[in-house]
Coordinates of C-alpha atoms in Angstrom, one line a residue:
Chain A
V9 CA 251.5 -17.5 -28.8
T10 CA 247.9 -17.1 -28.8
V11 CA 247.0 -20.8 -29.8
R12 CA 247.4 -23.8 -27.6
H13 CA 246.3 -27.3 -27.6
A14 CA 244.9 -30.2 -25.1
V15 CA 244.4 -33.6 -25.6
G16 CA 241.4 -34.9 -24.3
V17 CA 240.0 -39.2 -23.5
D18 CA 236.9 -40.5 -23.4
V19 CA 237.3 -43.5 -21.9
G20 CA 234.5 -46.0 -22.9
G21 CA 232.8 -49.7 -21.3
T22 CA 233.9 -50.8 -25.7
K23 CA 236.5 -47.9 -27.0
C24 CA 238.4 -44.8 -26.0
L25 CA 238.3 -42.0 -28.0
A26 CA 241.3 -39.5 -28.0
V27 CA 240.9 -35.8 -28.9
V28 CA 243.6 -33.4 -30.0
V29 CA 241.2 -29.4 -28.9
E30 CA 243.1 -26.0 -30.2
I31 CA 242.3 -23.4 -28.7
D32 CA 242.4 -19.7 -30.1
D33 CA 242.7 -17.5 -26.6
A34 CA 242.5 -14.3 -28.5
T35 CA 239.9 -14.9 -30.4
G36 CA 238.3 -17.7 -28.1
R37 CA 237.7 -20.2 -31.1
L38 CA 237.8 -23.7 -30.5
G39 CA 238.5 -26.5 -32.4
V40 CA 238.8 -30.3 -32.6
V41 CA 242.2 -31.3 -34.8
A42 CA 242.8 -34.7 -34.7
E43 CA 241.2 -37.4 -33.2
H44 CA 242.1 -41.0 -32.5
R45 CA 240.8 -44.6 -30.8
V46 CA 241.4 -48.0 -29.6
D47 CA 239.1 -50.6 -28.2
T48 CA 238.8 -50.0 -24.5
P49 CA 240.7 -53.9 -22.7
A50 CA 238.8 -55.7 -20.8
T51 CA 242.5 -57.5 -18.9
G52 CA 242.8 -54.9 -15.8
T53 CA 243.7 -51.4 -14.6
A54 CA 247.1 -51.4 -16.1
D55 CA 246.1 -52.6 -19.9
V56 CA 243.8 -49.7 -19.6
V57 CA 246.3 -47.6 -18.6
A58 CA 248.5 -48.4 -21.5
A59 CA 245.9 -48.1 -23.9
V60 CA 244.8 -44.9 -22.4
A61 CA 249.1 -43.8 -22.2
G62 CA 249.3 -45.0 -25.8
L63 CA 246.7 -42.5 -27.4
I64 CA 248.4 -39.7 -25.3
R65 CA 251.2 -40.7 -27.0
D66 CA 250.0 -41.4 -30.7
L67 CA 247.9 -37.3 -29.7
A68 CA 251.1 -35.7 -28.1
V69 CA 254.2 -36.1 -29.4
P70 CA 254.7 -34.0 -32.6
G71 CA 255.4 -35.9 -35.9
S72 CA 252.7 -38.8 -35.0
V73 CA 249.1 -39.5 -36.1
A74 CA 247.9 -36.5 -35.6
P75 CA 248.0 -33.9 -38.4
G76 CA 248.0 -31.2 -35.9
A77 CA 250.5 -31.9 -33.9
V78 CA 250.2 -30.1 -30.3
A79 CA 252.0 -27.0 -29.2
P80 CA 252.9 -27.7 -25.6
G81 CA 251.8 -24.7 -23.7
A82 CA 253.8 -22.9 -20.9
A83 CA 257.0 -24.3 -19.7
G84 CA 256.7 -27.5 -22.5
R85 CA 253.7 -29.1 -20.3
V86 CA 250.5 -30.4 -22.2
A87 CA 247.7 -30.1 -20.8
V88 CA 245.4 -34.0 -20.2
G89 CA 241.9 -34.2 -19.6
I90 CA 239.9 -38.0 -19.4
G91 CA 237.0 -38.5 -18.8
L92 CA 235.6 -42.2 -16.8
P93 CA 232.0 -44.2 -16.8
G94 CA 231.6 -44.3 -13.2
L95 CA 232.0 -41.9 -9.8
V96 CA 234.7 -40.0 -10.1
D97 CA 236.1 -38.5 -6.8
R98 CA 237.3 -34.1 -7.5
A99 CA 240.9 -35.6 -6.4
G100 CA 240.5 -38.0 -9.9
T101 CA 240.1 -40.8 -8.0
L102 CA 237.4 -43.7 -10.2
W103 CA 235.9 -45.1 -7.4
A104 CA 233.2 -47.3 -8.7
A105 CA 232.7 -47.8 -13.0
P106 CA 230.0 -51.0 -13.8
N107 CA 230.7 -50.5 -17.2
L108 CA 234.8 -50.9 -17.0
R109 CA 237.2 -53.5 -16.0
I110 CA 239.5 -52.8 -13.7
D111 CA 241.4 -53.6 -10.4
G112 CA 239.2 -51.5 -7.6
P113 CA 239.5 -47.8 -7.6
M114 CA 241.3 -46.5 -9.7
T115 CA 243.9 -42.7 -9.7
I116 CA 245.1 -42.5 -13.4
G117 CA 246.9 -39.5 -13.6
P118 CA 249.6 -41.1 -11.6
L119 CA 249.4 -44.3 -13.8
L120 CA 249.4 -42.0 -16.5
A121 CA 253.3 -40.4 -15.7
D122 CA 255.1 -43.5 -14.2
E123 CA 253.5 -45.1 -18.0
L124 CA 254.9 -42.1 -19.9
G125 CA 257.4 -40.8 -18.2
R126 CA 259.9 -42.9 -19.5
D127 CA 259.5 -41.7 -23.6
L128 CA 257.9 -38.5 -23.3
G129 CA 259.8 -35.4 -24.3
V130 CA 257.2 -33.2 -22.0
D131 CA 255.1 -33.3 -18.4
L132 CA 252.0 -33.9 -17.6
D133 CA 249.0 -31.9 -16.0
V134 CA 246.2 -34.5 -16.4
V135 CA 242.8 -33.3 -15.5
V136 CA 239.9 -36.4 -14.5
D137 CA 236.2 -36.5 -14.3
N138 CA 233.3 -38.5 -15.2
D139 CA 232.5 -38.6 -18.9
A140 CA 228.7 -37.2 -19.0
T141 CA 230.5 -33.7 -17.1
C142 CA 233.2 -34.6 -19.2
A143 CA 230.2 -34.2 -22.5
T144 CA 228.1 -31.2 -20.7
V145 CA 231.2 -29.3 -21.0
A146 CA 231.9 -30.1 -23.9
E147 CA 227.8 -29.4 -25.4
W148 CA 227.6 -26.3 -23.3
Q149 CA 230.4 -24.2 -24.8
M150 CA 231.0 -25.7 -28.4
G151 CA 227.9 -26.8 -29.1
A152 CA 224.2 -26.8 -28.3
G153 CA 224.3 -25.7 -24.8
R154 CA 224.5 -22.2 -26.4
H155 CA 222.1 -19.7 -27.3
D156 CA 223.8 -18.1 -30.7
G157 CA 227.3 -19.2 -29.9
V158 CA 227.3 -18.0 -25.8
P159 CA 227.0 -20.7 -23.1
V160 CA 224.2 -19.9 -21.2
D161 CA 224.2 -20.0 -17.8
D162 CA 221.8 -23.1 -16.0
L163 CA 221.5 -26.0 -18.4
V164 CA 221.8 -29.9 -18.0
V165 CA 222.3 -32.4 -20.2
V166 CA 221.5 -36.0 -20.0
T167 CA 223.6 -38.5 -21.7
L168 CA 221.2 -41.6 -23.4
G169 CA 223.6 -44.7 -24.0
T170 CA 222.9 -48.1 -22.4
G171 CA 222.5 -46.2 -19.1
I172 CA 222.2 -42.1 -18.1
G173 CA 224.7 -39.8 -16.9
G174 CA 224.3 -36.2 -16.9
G175 CA 226.1 -33.0 -15.6
V176 CA 225.1 -29.5 -14.0
V177 CA 225.5 -26.0 -15.3
A178 CA 223.6 -24.4 -12.8
G179 CA 224.5 -20.0 -12.2
G180 CA 227.2 -20.0 -15.1
R181 CA 229.0 -22.7 -13.7
L182 CA 230.0 -26.5 -13.8
Q183 CA 228.8 -28.3 -10.6
R184 CA 230.5 -30.9 -9.4
G185 CA 228.8 -31.3 -5.7
H186 CA 231.1 -32.0 -2.2
N187 CA 232.5 -35.0 -3.7
G188 CA 232.3 -35.0 -7.3
F189 CA 229.6 -37.3 -7.7
A190 CA 226.6 -34.2 -9.3
G191 CA 224.8 -35.6 -12.1
E192 CA 224.3 -39.2 -11.3
I193 CA 220.5 -38.8 -12.7
G194 CA 220.4 -42.3 -14.4
H195 CA 219.9 -43.4 -10.4
M196 CA 217.0 -40.9 -10.0
V197 CA 213.8 -43.7 -8.7
V198 CA 211.1 -42.7 -11.1
D199 CA 209.0 -46.2 -10.0
P200 CA 210.0 -48.0 -7.0
A201 CA 208.0 -50.7 -7.7
G202 CA 209.5 -50.6 -11.0
P203 CA 212.6 -53.1 -12.4
V204 CA 215.4 -53.8 -10.7
C205 CA 218.9 -51.7 -11.8
P206 CA 222.0 -53.1 -11.4
C207 CA 222.5 -50.6 -8.5
G208 CA 220.3 -52.9 -6.3
R209 CA 217.3 -50.7 -6.1
R210 CA 214.2 -50.6 -8.5
G211 CA 212.8 -48.7 -10.7
C212 CA 215.0 -46.0 -11.9
W213 CA 215.2 -44.1 -14.7
E214 CA 217.8 -45.3 -16.5
R215 CA 215.7 -48.7 -16.6
Y216 CA 213.5 -46.9 -19.1
S217 CA 215.0 -44.1 -20.7
S218 CA 218.2 -45.5 -22.2
G219 CA 219.2 -47.9 -24.5
S220 CA 218.6 -51.0 -22.0
G221 CA 215.5 -49.2 -20.7
L222 CA 214.4 -49.3 -24.7
A223 CA 215.1 -52.8 -24.7
H224 CA 213.0 -53.5 -21.4
L225 CA 209.8 -51.6 -22.8
A226 CA 210.3 -53.5 -25.5
G227 CA 210.0 -56.3 -24.0
G228 CA 213.4 -57.4 -24.8
R229 CA 213.6 -56.7 -28.2
R230 CA 216.6 -54.8 -29.2
G231 CA 216.5 -51.1 -28.8
E232 CA 217.4 -50.3 -32.4
D233 CA 215.0 -52.7 -33.9
V234 CA 212.4 -50.9 -32.1
V235 CA 213.8 -47.9 -33.8
A236 CA 213.6 -49.1 -36.8
A237 CA 210.1 -51.0 -36.9
A238 CA 208.7 -47.6 -35.9
R239 CA 210.4 -45.9 -38.3
A240 CA 208.9 -47.8 -40.9
G241 CA 205.6 -47.3 -39.5
D242 CA 204.9 -50.3 -37.1
A243 CA 202.4 -49.7 -34.5
E244 CA 203.8 -51.6 -32.3
A245 CA 206.9 -50.1 -32.2
L246 CA 205.1 -46.7 -32.0
A247 CA 203.7 -47.4 -28.4
V248 CA 206.4 -48.4 -27.7
I249 CA 208.3 -45.3 -28.4
A250 CA 205.8 -43.4 -27.1
E251 CA 206.4 -45.0 -23.9
F252 CA 209.4 -44.1 -23.7
G253 CA 209.0 -40.5 -24.1
R254 CA 206.9 -40.6 -21.4
W255 CA 209.4 -42.2 -19.2
T256 CA 211.9 -39.7 -20.4
G257 CA 209.7 -36.4 -20.1
I258 CA 209.1 -37.4 -17.0
G259 CA 213.2 -37.2 -15.3
L260 CA 213.3 -34.2 -18.0
A261 CA 209.9 -32.1 -15.6
N262 CA 211.9 -33.7 -12.2
L263 CA 215.2 -32.0 -14.0
T264 CA 213.6 -29.0 -14.4
N265 CA 211.4 -28.3 -11.0
L266 CA 214.2 -28.9 -9.5
L267 CA 216.7 -26.9 -11.4
D268 CA 214.6 -24.3 -14.2
P269 CA 217.4 -24.7 -16.3
D270 CA 217.7 -22.8 -19.3
L271 CA 218.4 -25.4 -21.8
L272 CA 218.2 -29.8 -21.4
V273 CA 220.1 -31.3 -24.2
I274 CA 219.4 -34.7 -24.9
A275 CA 223.4 -36.1 -26.0
G276 CA 224.6 -40.0 -25.6
G277 CA 223.8 -42.7 -27.9
L278 CA 220.2 -42.4 -29.0
V279 CA 220.7 -38.9 -30.4
S280 CA 221.8 -41.1 -33.4
S281 CA 217.8 -42.1 -33.5
A282 CA 216.8 -39.1 -33.2
D283 CA 214.0 -38.5 -35.8
V284 CA 212.1 -40.8 -34.3
L285 CA 212.3 -40.6 -30.5
A286 CA 212.7 -37.1 -30.5
P287 CA 209.0 -36.2 -31.2
A288 CA 208.5 -38.6 -28.4
I289 CA 210.1 -37.2 -25.9
D290 CA 209.0 -33.9 -26.7
A291 CA 205.1 -35.0 -26.8
G292 CA 206.3 -36.5 -22.8
F293 CA 208.3 -33.5 -21.6
A294 CA 205.6 -31.5 -22.3
E295 CA 202.8 -34.0 -20.8
A296 CA 204.8 -33.8 -17.5
L297 CA 205.8 -30.1 -17.2
Y298 CA 204.8 -28.9 -13.8
A299 CA 202.3 -25.4 -14.5
P300 CA 203.1 -26.1 -17.7
D301 CA 200.3 -22.4 -18.5
R302 CA 202.1 -20.8 -16.2
R303 CA 205.5 -20.8 -17.2
P304 CA 208.4 -20.5 -19.6
H305 CA 209.6 -24.1 -21.0
P306 CA 212.9 -24.8 -21.4
G307 CA 214.3 -25.4 -24.7
L308 CA 215.0 -29.2 -25.6
R309 CA 217.5 -30.2 -28.1
M310 CA 219.8 -32.4 -29.4
A311 CA 223.7 -32.8 -28.8
E312 CA 224.8 -31.5 -31.5
L313 CA 228.7 -32.9 -30.8
G314 CA 228.0 -36.6 -31.4
E315 CA 230.3 -39.6 -30.0
P316 CA 233.6 -37.1 -29.5
S317 CA 232.1 -34.7 -26.6
G318 CA 233.0 -36.6 -24.3
A319 CA 236.6 -36.7 -25.3
I320 CA 236.2 -33.0 -26.5
G321 CA 234.6 -31.8 -22.6
A322 CA 238.1 -33.1 -21.3
A323 CA 239.9 -31.4 -23.3
L324 CA 238.4 -28.1 -22.7
L325 CA 238.2 -28.9 -18.8
A326 CA 242.3 -29.2 -18.4
A327 CA 242.8 -26.4 -20.6
G328 CA 241.1 -24.3 -17.8
I329 CA 237.8 -23.7 -20.1
Chain B
V9 CA 228.1 2.4 11.0
T10 CA 228.6 -1.1 10.7
V11 CA 225.2 -2.5 12.3
R12 CA 221.9 -2.3 9.6
H13 CA 218.5 -4.2 9.7
A14 CA 216.7 -5.8 7.8
V15 CA 212.6 -6.5 7.7
G16 CA 211.8 -10.0 6.5
V17 CA 207.8 -10.9 5.7
D18 CA 206.9 -14.6 5.3
V19 CA 203.4 -14.6 3.6
G20 CA 201.9 -18.1 4.2
G21 CA 198.7 -19.9 3.6
T22 CA 197.4 -19.3 7.1
K23 CA 199.6 -16.3 8.7
C24 CA 202.2 -13.9 7.3
L25 CA 205.3 -13.7 10.1
A26 CA 207.7 -10.8 9.6
V27 CA 211.5 -9.8 11.4
V28 CA 214.0 -8.4 12.1
V29 CA 217.2 -9.0 11.2
E30 CA 220.4 -6.8 12.5
I31 CA 223.9 -7.5 10.7
D32 CA 226.8 -6.6 12.1
D33 CA 228.9 -5.8 9.0
A34 CA 232.2 -5.4 11.1
T35 CA 231.6 -8.8 12.5
G36 CA 229.7 -11.1 10.9
R37 CA 227.3 -11.8 12.9
L38 CA 223.8 -11.7 12.1
G39 CA 220.4 -12.2 14.7
V40 CA 216.6 -11.7 14.8
V41 CA 216.2 -8.9 17.1
A42 CA 211.9 -7.8 16.4
E43 CA 209.1 -10.8 15.2
H44 CA 205.5 -10.2 15.0
R45 CA 202.7 -11.6 12.7
V46 CA 199.2 -11.2 11.9
D47 CA 196.6 -13.8 9.8
T48 CA 197.3 -13.9 6.0
P49 CA 193.3 -12.3 4.7
A50 CA 191.4 -14.8 2.2
T51 CA 189.6 -12.3 0.4
G52 CA 192.1 -11.0 -2.3
T53 CA 195.4 -9.3 -3.2
A54 CA 194.8 -5.8 -2.0
D55 CA 194.1 -7.3 1.6
V56 CA 196.9 -9.7 1.6
V57 CA 199.1 -6.3 0.3
A58 CA 197.8 -4.7 3.4
A59 CA 198.4 -6.8 5.5
V60 CA 202.3 -7.0 4.4
A61 CA 202.0 -3.6 4.9
G62 CA 200.8 -2.7 8.0
L63 CA 203.6 -5.4 9.4
I64 CA 206.3 -3.3 7.8
R65 CA 205.2 -0.7 8.9
D66 CA 204.9 -1.7 12.2
L67 CA 208.6 -3.2 12.3
A68 CA 210.2 -0.5 9.7
V69 CA 208.8 3.0 12.1
P70 CA 210.5 3.7 14.9
G71 CA 209.1 3.7 18.1
S72 CA 206.7 1.2 16.6
V73 CA 206.1 -2.3 18.1
A74 CA 209.7 -3.7 17.0
P75 CA 211.7 -3.7 20.2
G76 CA 214.4 -2.7 18.4
A77 CA 213.8 -0.1 16.1
V78 CA 214.7 -0.4 12.8
A79 CA 218.2 1.9 11.5
P80 CA 217.5 2.8 7.7
G81 CA 220.6 2.1 5.8
A82 CA 222.4 4.6 3.0
A83 CA 220.2 7.5 1.7
G84 CA 217.4 6.3 4.6
R85 CA 215.7 3.6 2.0
V86 CA 215.6 0.0 4.2
A87 CA 215.8 -3.1 2.7
V88 CA 212.9 -5.2 2.7
G89 CA 212.3 -9.5 1.8
I90 CA 209.1 -11.3 0.9
G91 CA 208.6 -14.3 1.0
L92 CA 206.1 -15.9 -1.0
P93 CA 204.3 -19.4 -1.3
G94 CA 204.3 -20.3 -5.1
L95 CA 206.2 -19.7 -8.0
V96 CA 207.9 -16.4 -8.5
D97 CA 210.2 -15.2 -10.8
R98 CA 213.4 -13.6 -11.1
A99 CA 211.3 -10.4 -11.6
G100 CA 209.7 -10.9 -8.4
T101 CA 206.8 -11.6 -10.3
L102 CA 204.5 -14.3 -8.2
W103 CA 203.0 -16.9 -11.0
A104 CA 200.6 -19.2 -8.8
A105 CA 200.6 -20.2 -5.5
P106 CA 197.3 -22.7 -4.7
N107 CA 197.6 -21.8 -1.1
L108 CA 197.2 -17.8 -1.8
R109 CA 193.7 -16.1 -2.0
I110 CA 195.4 -13.8 -4.8
D111 CA 193.9 -12.1 -8.5
G112 CA 196.1 -13.5 -11.2
P113 CA 199.8 -12.9 -10.7
M114 CA 200.9 -10.6 -8.4
T115 CA 204.5 -8.0 -8.2
I116 CA 204.0 -7.4 -4.9
G117 CA 207.0 -4.9 -5.0
P118 CA 205.0 -1.9 -6.5
L119 CA 202.2 -2.9 -4.3
L120 CA 204.0 -2.1 -1.4
A121 CA 205.3 1.2 -1.9
D122 CA 202.2 2.5 -3.3
E123 CA 200.4 1.3 0.2
L124 CA 203.0 2.3 2.2
G125 CA 204.4 5.4 0.2
R126 CA 201.9 7.9 1.9
D127 CA 202.6 7.1 5.5
L128 CA 205.8 5.7 6.0
G129 CA 208.9 8.6 6.5
V130 CA 212.0 6.1 4.4
D131 CA 212.2 4.4 0.9
L132 CA 212.2 0.7 0.4
D133 CA 214.2 -1.5 -1.5
V134 CA 211.6 -4.5 -1.8
V135 CA 213.2 -7.9 -3.2
V136 CA 210.4 -10.8 -3.3
D137 CA 211.3 -14.8 -3.3
N138 CA 210.1 -18.4 -3.6
D139 CA 209.5 -19.1 0.9
A140 CA 210.7 -22.0 0.8
T141 CA 213.9 -20.4 -1.2
C142 CA 214.2 -18.1 1.8
A143 CA 214.4 -20.6 4.3
T144 CA 217.1 -22.3 2.1
V145 CA 218.8 -18.7 2.7
A146 CA 217.9 -18.9 6.2
E147 CA 219.3 -22.5 7.6
W148 CA 222.6 -22.1 4.6
Q149 CA 223.7 -18.5 6.7
M150 CA 222.4 -18.7 9.5
G151 CA 221.4 -22.5 11.0
A152 CA 221.6 -25.9 10.2
G153 CA 223.4 -25.6 6.8
R154 CA 227.1 -25.2 8.0
H155 CA 230.2 -27.0 9.2
D156 CA 231.2 -25.0 12.8
G157 CA 229.1 -21.4 12.1
V158 CA 230.5 -21.9 8.0
P159 CA 228.0 -22.0 5.2
V160 CA 228.7 -24.9 3.3
D161 CA 229.1 -24.6 -0.7
D162 CA 226.9 -28.0 -1.4
L163 CA 222.7 -27.6 0.4
V164 CA 220.2 -28.9 -0.6
V165 CA 217.0 -27.4 2.1
V166 CA 213.5 -29.9 1.6
T167 CA 211.0 -28.0 3.6
L168 CA 208.3 -30.4 4.0
G169 CA 205.4 -28.6 5.7
T170 CA 201.4 -29.0 3.7
G171 CA 203.6 -29.9 0.6
I172 CA 206.8 -29.9 0.0
G173 CA 209.5 -26.6 -1.6
G174 CA 213.0 -26.8 -1.3
G175 CA 216.4 -24.6 -2.2
V176 CA 219.5 -25.8 -3.3
V177 CA 222.8 -24.0 -3.1
A178 CA 226.0 -25.3 -5.8
G179 CA 229.1 -24.1 -5.5
G180 CA 228.5 -21.6 -3.1
R181 CA 225.6 -20.0 -4.7
L182 CA 222.3 -19.9 -4.0
Q183 CA 220.9 -21.6 -7.1
R184 CA 218.2 -19.8 -7.9
G185 CA 217.6 -22.0 -12.4
H186 CA 216.5 -19.4 -15.2
N187 CA 213.6 -18.2 -14.4
G188 CA 213.8 -18.3 -10.8
F189 CA 211.8 -21.6 -10.6
A190 CA 214.9 -24.1 -9.3
G191 CA 214.2 -25.7 -6.4
E192 CA 209.8 -27.1 -6.9
I193 CA 211.5 -30.5 -5.8
G194 CA 207.5 -31.1 -4.3
H195 CA 206.8 -31.9 -7.9
M196 CA 209.0 -34.6 -8.6
V197 CA 207.2 -37.7 -10.0
V198 CA 208.5 -40.6 -7.8
D199 CA 205.1 -42.7 -8.9
P200 CA 204.1 -42.0 -12.2
A201 CA 200.8 -44.5 -11.3
G202 CA 200.5 -42.9 -7.5
P203 CA 197.5 -40.5 -6.1
V204 CA 196.6 -37.6 -7.9
C205 CA 198.5 -34.3 -7.2
P206 CA 196.8 -31.5 -7.2
C207 CA 198.9 -30.0 -9.8
G208 CA 197.6 -32.4 -12.0
R209 CA 200.2 -34.9 -12.5
R210 CA 200.3 -38.6 -10.3
G211 CA 202.9 -39.9 -7.8
C212 CA 204.9 -36.2 -7.1
W213 CA 207.0 -36.9 -4.2
E214 CA 204.5 -34.4 -1.8
R215 CA 201.5 -37.0 -2.1
Y216 CA 203.8 -39.1 -0.3
S217 CA 206.5 -36.9 1.5
S218 CA 204.5 -33.9 3.5
G219 CA 202.0 -33.6 6.0
S220 CA 199.5 -34.3 3.5
G221 CA 201.7 -37.0 2.0
L222 CA 201.2 -38.5 5.5
A223 CA 198.0 -38.8 5.7
H224 CA 197.7 -40.3 2.6
L225 CA 199.8 -43.1 3.7
A226 CA 197.8 -43.3 7.1
G227 CA 194.3 -44.0 4.8
G228 CA 193.5 -40.2 5.6
R229 CA 194.0 -40.2 9.6
R230 CA 195.5 -36.5 10.8
G231 CA 199.0 -37.4 9.9
E232 CA 199.2 -35.7 13.9
D233 CA 197.7 -38.2 15.0
V234 CA 199.6 -40.8 12.9
V235 CA 203.2 -39.3 15.1
A236 CA 201.5 -39.2 18.4
A237 CA 200.1 -43.3 18.0
A238 CA 203.7 -44.2 16.8
R239 CA 205.0 -41.7 19.8
A240 CA 202.8 -44.3 22.1
G241 CA 204.0 -46.9 20.6
D242 CA 201.0 -48.0 18.3
A243 CA 202.9 -50.6 15.6
E244 CA 200.3 -49.8 12.4
A245 CA 201.6 -46.4 13.4
L246 CA 205.0 -46.9 13.0
A247 CA 204.2 -48.8 9.9
V248 CA 202.8 -45.9 8.5
I249 CA 205.7 -43.7 9.4
A250 CA 208.6 -45.9 8.5
E251 CA 206.9 -46.2 5.2
F252 CA 206.5 -42.5 5.2
G253 CA 210.4 -42.6 5.3
R254 CA 211.2 -45.1 2.5
W255 CA 209.4 -42.9 0.4
T256 CA 211.6 -39.6 2.0
G257 CA 214.7 -41.4 1.6
I258 CA 214.0 -42.2 -2.0
G259 CA 213.5 -38.2 -3.1
L260 CA 216.8 -37.3 -0.9
A261 CA 218.5 -39.7 -2.1
N262 CA 217.6 -38.6 -5.6
L263 CA 218.8 -35.2 -4.7
T264 CA 221.6 -36.7 -3.7
N265 CA 222.2 -38.2 -7.2
L266 CA 222.1 -35.5 -8.8
L267 CA 223.5 -32.6 -6.8
D268 CA 226.1 -34.3 -4.4
P269 CA 225.6 -31.9 -1.6
D270 CA 227.4 -31.8 1.1
L271 CA 224.5 -31.6 3.5
L272 CA 220.7 -31.9 3.2
V273 CA 218.5 -30.3 5.7
I274 CA 214.8 -30.8 6.7
A275 CA 212.6 -27.7 7.1
G276 CA 209.6 -27.1 7.3
G277 CA 206.3 -28.0 9.8
L278 CA 207.4 -31.6 10.1
V279 CA 210.7 -31.0 11.5
S280 CA 208.6 -30.7 14.9
S281 CA 207.5 -34.5 15.2
A282 CA 211.6 -35.0 14.6
D283 CA 211.4 -37.1 17.6
V284 CA 209.5 -39.5 15.5
L285 CA 210.2 -38.3 12.0
A286 CA 213.7 -38.7 11.5
P287 CA 214.7 -42.1 12.7
A288 CA 212.4 -43.3 9.4
I289 CA 213.7 -41.4 7.3
D290 CA 217.3 -41.4 8.2
A291 CA 216.7 -45.5 7.4
G292 CA 214.3 -44.7 4.3
F293 CA 217.9 -42.4 3.2
A294 CA 219.9 -44.9 3.9
E295 CA 217.9 -47.8 2.2
A296 CA 217.8 -45.7 -1.0
L297 CA 221.4 -44.1 -1.6
Y298 CA 222.8 -45.2 -5.0
A299 CA 226.4 -46.9 -4.7
P300 CA 226.0 -46.3 -0.5
D301 CA 229.3 -48.1 0.0
R302 CA 232.0 -46.7 -2.6
R303 CA 230.5 -42.5 -1.8
P304 CA 230.5 -41.0 1.4
H305 CA 227.1 -40.3 2.8
P306 CA 225.9 -36.3 2.9
G307 CA 224.6 -34.9 5.9
L308 CA 221.0 -35.4 7.0
R309 CA 220.1 -33.1 9.7
M310 CA 216.8 -31.1 10.9
A311 CA 216.2 -27.2 10.1
E312 CA 217.6 -25.2 13.2
L313 CA 215.4 -21.9 13.0
G314 CA 212.0 -23.1 13.6
E315 CA 209.0 -21.6 12.4
P316 CA 210.9 -17.9 11.5
S317 CA 213.1 -18.9 9.1
G318 CA 211.2 -18.0 5.9
A319 CA 211.2 -14.8 7.1
I320 CA 215.2 -14.8 7.8
G321 CA 215.9 -15.9 4.8
A322 CA 214.0 -13.2 2.7
A323 CA 215.2 -10.5 5.4
L324 CA 218.8 -11.8 4.7
L325 CA 218.5 -11.8 0.9
A326 CA 217.1 -7.7 1.0
A327 CA 220.4 -7.2 3.0
G328 CA 222.0 -8.7 0.0
I329 CA 223.9 -11.3 2.2

């Protein structure tokens, strides 16, 4: 058998999205064969775990909602990856997650095994990682982080959503750091006198270059409204977008100076506004790059996999890819 | 033969420092067995190359100044590493070096071979890298980047001198990035409205947390004078040092958020003022760290190898370590 499956679940602040990824080890082909989602409960750890367990049950039990039922791997085990929105250590414990209602640190692997052990006819091998790390793996292996289909060796993925997350591939390997907390790039301080961040400090990059940052730059207008106005040619909105591009460019240039990636990939919810944002980001990046005439620029691209990237990457990590 | 030698040369803005490193492949023991230095010519590429060639000739020819003459490796070849102060690509070409008088981009390997081929009875294998990258390798393998003598897997070295340089070890490997330009952390922008940097942008980290940054924070007083006054208890100087520590802490926290290292090591000329600077840096770092109560702090240490670290690391790279 060269075809196997892995389940990935991306637990977000408002919804949980799950996919089944099919892996053909003979050809190297990867594909998504099922997708499913539920709202994320705001009522504590037990309900979050139950929601995730429900998604896995639906997708991993043959004959359930998944059109391509999961073929268990060796010894009847199913690989499951979970992406979580916060600081996840290398043992899979979530330590801090401002957008998730949980009761203190959460180690979801054993909780899922308990929840599912009773009614699922297979054993689970669960891996857990940060959601932006998962999205990074997905874009690296199946999306924009490739040249001609080949994953690059040096890649930084920046997820622009409500906040900013990220992931780092260096020297051909996903880098998690010593504790598993690498890629917390949204809290890179770019202006120590700037607005207060929920993290307690001032001027974190995500106060400027995320969805909430865009709203801040627009004096409290909704980011979506600014994008729509800019799309219609409104001069004031276009000035806000240019400012957004400058701040985004500063952060991207900082990442370039530190890591010298081959590619930078922008992922996350703001990618859906790329028609308006991408030109401003390109301009801001070109302006901010150090010694731009003396060094090759890294490629700067928009993500290709869209919303399911976190779930896809979680599945790929679970499959050992 | 399990003992071999490599020559390392660190080309600085004012001096060139060379060492011979002895490598015992049976025991893994590394040691410096000779050291030599000359002033760096300010009269163009040819003179810089001649000065470096002279150092290598002195150290690599048996019977010359080196007390432990170099034992050539396999096939009579001598491994030579060169550290250069600027953007060095993976082919060994120096593209930009603000503190070095050279005539455009310089590929020193073939120039040295030409210069030395006539009068040296051995062939050279030359590797070239950024000086801060070399210092990183030295501290990682022989200095402060180890636990109980074992190099850590995730390390960031920050060299505080006239400017700021750096090097990154992630996942157990030295990371050079796609072009070889990784670790240019001095040009991480931490204040886009800050003072103009010679690189053309504003508010680069090295405008605050280097020797020249310290002088800037002190309103133009020499950094050495501020350190001396702080050492004597002068309140105004101590306030400047505290401000220096805050800016340094911001940059170190940014590096931690991005890479989650096991250890951060401060190297470079300012280490000689560690008695005054280290407490301020420690305080600034503790204040700037994201989610400090929810995550282990990386270790923060001063470098151990001092001034020769760049030359030592260049030799280690040349030896394939």
